[in-house]
């Protein structure tokens, strides 16, 4: 079968085979995928198709086998998932983390970016400057101002907290 003959065969057989495999799989997208894969595999054998006299049957057989193989793989995966217990839930962020994130949100964006890149991402001042496009001196100033602002914001947050149980009692 020449390339042009194969193209004509593909154009005529693909919709029909897709409809047949859709009836078999119950999933139109899956049917298109397996028929397409079968045609890809047939492309290398197109020279033998004239002697075969049943190229559509060959492609249908390959597509059905692919569909069954995918179904089995999905079934095995589902069984594995059902046997595997769900992971323990991860604890939420602690109060210190929440306070830090809240305080970081109060900073101007440039200072926040410098603080996060330098202290949380462990970049050097030079790397922060390169990544933000700011001069090294500007990055140092942003870090200094940002740390001072964070210290002030976090100190305010600590001052707002109650001291303990005893603070509410009258003696």
PDB file of N, CA and C in Angstrom, residues 80-118:
ATOM      1  N   UNK A  80      -4.469  -0.985  43.143  1.00  0.00           N
ATOM      2  CA  UNK A  80      -3.329  -0.541  43.942  1.00  0.00           C
ATOM      3  C   UNK A  80      -3.708   0.668  44.787  1.00  0.00           C
ATOM      4  N   UNK A  81      -4.416   1.603  44.201  1.00  0.00           N
ATOM      5  CA  UNK A  81      -4.832   2.794  44.941  1.00  0.00           C
ATOM      6  C   UNK A  81      -5.770   2.420  46.080  1.00  0.00           C
ATOM      7  N   UNK A  82      -6.656   1.486  45.835  1.00  0.00           N
ATOM      8  CA  UNK A  82      -7.603   1.084  46.887  1.00  0.00           C
ATOM      9  C   UNK A  82      -6.896   0.371  48.038  1.00  0.00           C
ATOM     10  N   UNK A  83      -5.808  -0.356  47.739  1.00  0.00           N
ATOM     11  CA  UNK A  83      -5.089  -1.070  48.790  1.00  0.00           C
ATOM     12  C   UNK A  83      -4.167  -0.155  49.580  1.00  0.00           C
ATOM     13  N   UNK A  84      -3.734   0.918  48.978  1.00  0.00           N
ATOM     14  CA  UNK A  84      -2.806   1.826  49.632  1.00  0.00           C
ATOM     15  C   UNK A  84      -3.585   2.775  50.522  1.00  0.00           C
ATOM     16  N   UNK A  85      -3.264   2.797  51.799  1.00  0.00           N
ATOM     17  CA  UNK A  85      -4.005   3.705  52.686  1.00  0.00           C
ATOM     18  C   UNK A  85      -3.682   5.158  52.342  1.00  0.00           C
ATOM     19  N   UNK A  86      -4.616   6.042  52.565  1.00  0.00           N
ATOM     20  CA  UNK A  86      -4.344   7.455  52.281  1.00  0.00           C
ATOM     21  C   UNK A  86      -3.274   7.966  53.228  1.00  0.00           C
ATOM     22  N   UNK A  87      -2.470   8.892  52.763  1.00  0.00           N
ATOM     23  CA  UNK A  87      -1.418   9.425  53.635  1.00  0.00           C
ATOM     24  C   UNK A  87      -2.032  10.207  54.786  1.00  0.00           C
ATOM     25  N   UNK A  88      -1.293  10.234  55.887  1.00  0.00           N
ATOM     26  CA  UNK A  88      -1.743  11.030  57.026  1.00  0.00           C
ATOM     27  C   UNK A  88      -1.832  12.486  56.586  1.00  0.00           C
ATOM     28  N   UNK A  89      -2.790  13.167  57.118  1.00  0.00           N
ATOM     29  CA  UNK A  89      -2.932  14.559  56.723  1.00  0.00           C
ATOM     30  C   UNK A  89      -1.764  15.364  57.288  1.00  0.00           C
ATOM     31  N   UNK A  90      -1.309  16.280  56.509  1.00  0.00           N
ATOM     32  CA  UNK A  90      -0.190  17.119  56.919  1.00  0.00           C
ATOM     33  C   UNK A  90      -0.709  18.205  57.847  1.00  0.00           C
ATOM     34  N   UNK A  91       0.030  18.487  58.886  1.00  0.00           N
ATOM     35  CA  UNK A  91      -0.430  19.541  59.792  1.00  0.00           C
ATOM     36  C   UNK A  91      -0.377  20.895  59.087  1.00  0.00           C
ATOM     37  N   UNK A  92      -1.236  21.773  59.489  1.00  0.00           N
ATOM     38  CA  UNK A  92      -1.256  23.113  58.917  1.00  0.00           C
ATOM     39  C   UNK A  92      -0.079  23.928  59.416  1.00  0.00           C
ATOM     40  N   UNK A  93       0.052  25.113  58.904  1.00  0.00           N
ATOM     41  CA  UNK A  93       1.161  25.956  59.349  1.00  0.00           C
ATOM     42  C   UNK A  93       0.991  26.358  60.806  1.00  0.00           C
ATOM     43  N   UNK A  94       2.102  26.451  61.483  1.00  0.00           N
ATOM     44  CA  UNK A  94       2.077  26.841  62.892  1.00  0.00           C
ATOM     45  C   UNK A  94       1.839  28.337  63.041  1.00  0.00           C
ATOM     46  N   UNK A  95       1.630  28.793  64.271  1.00  0.00           N
ATOM     47  CA  UNK A  95       1.357  30.218  64.492  1.00  0.00           C
ATOM     48  C   UNK A  95       2.530  31.116  64.091  1.00  0.00           C
ATOM     49  N   UNK A  96       3.757  30.627  64.252  1.00  0.00           N
ATOM     50  CA  UNK A  96       4.917  31.432  63.858  1.00  0.00           C
ATOM     51  C   UNK A  96       4.938  31.646  62.350  1.00  0.00           C
ATOM     52  N   UNK A  97       4.656  30.585  61.622  1.00  0.00           N
ATOM     53  CA  UNK A  97       4.629  30.674  60.159  1.00  0.00           C
ATOM     54  C   UNK A  97       3.537  31.632  59.701  1.00  0.00           C
ATOM     55  N   UNK A  98       2.373  31.503  60.291  1.00  0.00           N
ATOM     56  CA  UNK A  98       1.249  32.364  59.935  1.00  0.00           C
ATOM     57  C   UNK A  98       1.570  33.824  60.234  1.00  0.00           C
ATOM     58  N   UNK A  99       2.184  34.061  61.373  1.00  0.00           N
ATOM     59  CA  UNK A  99       2.545  35.438  61.736  1.00  0.00           C
ATOM     60  C   UNK A  99       3.573  36.001  60.758  1.00  0.00           C
ATOM     61  N   UNK A 100       4.552  35.185  60.362  1.00  0.00           N
ATOM     62  CA  UNK A 100       5.573  35.639  59.421  1.00  0.00           C
ATOM     63  C   UNK A 100       4.948  35.979  58.072  1.00  0.00           C
ATOM     64  N   UNK A 101       4.086  35.109  57.568  1.00  0.00           N
ATOM     65  CA  UNK A 101       3.450  35.355  56.278  1.00  0.00           C
ATOM     66  C   UNK A 101       2.583  36.611  56.340  1.00  0.00           C
ATOM     67  N   UNK A 102       1.859  36.777  57.419  1.00  0.00           N
ATOM     68  CA  UNK A 102       1.026  37.974  57.589  1.00  0.00           C
ATOM     69  C   UNK A 102       1.892  39.233  57.602  1.00  0.00           C
ATOM     70  N   UNK A 103       3.005  39.177  58.324  1.00  0.00           N
ATOM     71  CA  UNK A 103       3.907  40.331  58.381  1.00  0.00           C
ATOM     72  C   UNK A 103       4.544  40.594  57.018  1.00  0.00           C
ATOM     73  N   UNK A 104       4.932  39.534  56.297  1.00  0.00           N
ATOM     74  CA  UNK A 104       5.522  39.711  54.965  1.00  0.00           C
ATOM     75  C   UNK A 104       4.545  40.399  54.014  1.00  0.00           C
ATOM     76  N   UNK A 105       3.280  40.102  54.155  1.00  0.00           N
ATOM     77  CA  UNK A 105       2.271  40.729  53.292  1.00  0.00           C
ATOM     78  C   UNK A 105       2.191  42.238  53.503  1.00  0.00           C
ATOM     79  N   UNK A 106       2.596  42.695  54.673  1.00  0.00           N
ATOM     80  CA  UNK A 106       2.544  44.129  54.988  1.00  0.00           C
ATOM     81  C   UNK A 106       3.700  44.897  54.349  1.00  0.00           C
ATOM     82  N   UNK A 107       4.758  44.196  53.957  1.00  0.00           N
ATOM     83  CA  UNK A 107       5.932  44.865  53.391  1.00  0.00           C
ATOM     84  C   UNK A 107       5.665  45.289  51.948  1.00  0.00           C
ATOM     85  N   UNK A 108       6.351  46.339  51.497  1.00  0.00           N
ATOM     86  CA  UNK A 108       6.289  46.677  50.071  1.00  0.00           C
ATOM     87  C   UNK A 108       6.833  45.505  49.241  1.00  0.00           C
ATOM     88  N   UNK A 109       6.354  45.381  48.028  1.00  0.00           N
ATOM     89  CA  UNK A 109       6.699  44.218  47.204  1.00  0.00           C
ATOM     90  C   UNK A 109       8.206  44.048  47.017  1.00  0.00           C
ATOM     91  N   UNK A 110       8.930  45.124  46.778  1.00  0.00           N
ATOM     92  CA  UNK A 110      10.375  45.020  46.542  1.00  0.00           C
ATOM     93  C   UNK A 110      11.095  44.480  47.770  1.00  0.00           C
ATOM     94  N   UNK A 111      10.715  44.963  48.955  1.00  0.00           N
ATOM     95  CA  UNK A 111      11.328  44.472  50.186  1.00  0.00           C
ATOM     96  C   UNK A 111      10.952  43.014  50.428  1.00  0.00           C
ATOM     97  N   UNK A 112       9.676  42.707  50.228  1.00  0.00           N
ATOM     98  CA  UNK A 112       9.207  41.327  50.426  1.00  0.00           C
ATOM     99  C   UNK A 112       9.967  40.373  49.499  1.00  0.00           C
ATOM    100  N   UNK A 113      10.140  40.767  48.227  1.00  0.00           N
ATOM    101  CA  UNK A 113      10.851  39.924  47.266  1.00  0.00           C
ATOM    102  C   UNK A 113      12.286  39.701  47.722  1.00  0.00           C
ATOM    103  N   UNK A 114      12.951  40.749  48.148  1.00  0.00           N
ATOM    104  CA  UNK A 114      14.340  40.620  48.599  1.00  0.00           C
ATOM    105  C   UNK A 114      14.441  39.706  49.815  1.00  0.00           C
ATOM    106  N   UNK A 115      13.544  39.880  50.778  1.00  0.00           N
ATOM    107  CA  UNK A 115      13.550  39.056  51.998  1.00  0.00           C
ATOM    108  C   UNK A 115      13.322  37.586  51.648  1.00  0.00           C
ATOM    109  N   UNK A 116      12.321  37.330  50.844  1.00  0.00           N
ATOM    110  CA  UNK A 116      11.986  35.944  50.502  1.00  0.00           C
ATOM    111  C   UNK A 116      13.127  35.292  49.735  1.00  0.00           C
ATOM    112  N   UNK A 117      13.650  35.974  48.732  1.00  0.00           N
ATOM    113  CA  UNK A 117      14.726  35.375  47.923  1.00  0.00           C
ATOM    114  C   UNK A 117      15.984  35.143  48.761  1.00  0.00           C
ATOM    115  N   UNK A 118      16.326  36.109  49.612  1.00  0.00           N
ATOM    116  CA  UNK A 118      17.566  35.984  50.378  1.00  0.00           C
ATOM    117  C   UNK A 118      17.430  35.022  51.558  1.00  0.00           C
TER     118      UNK A 118
END
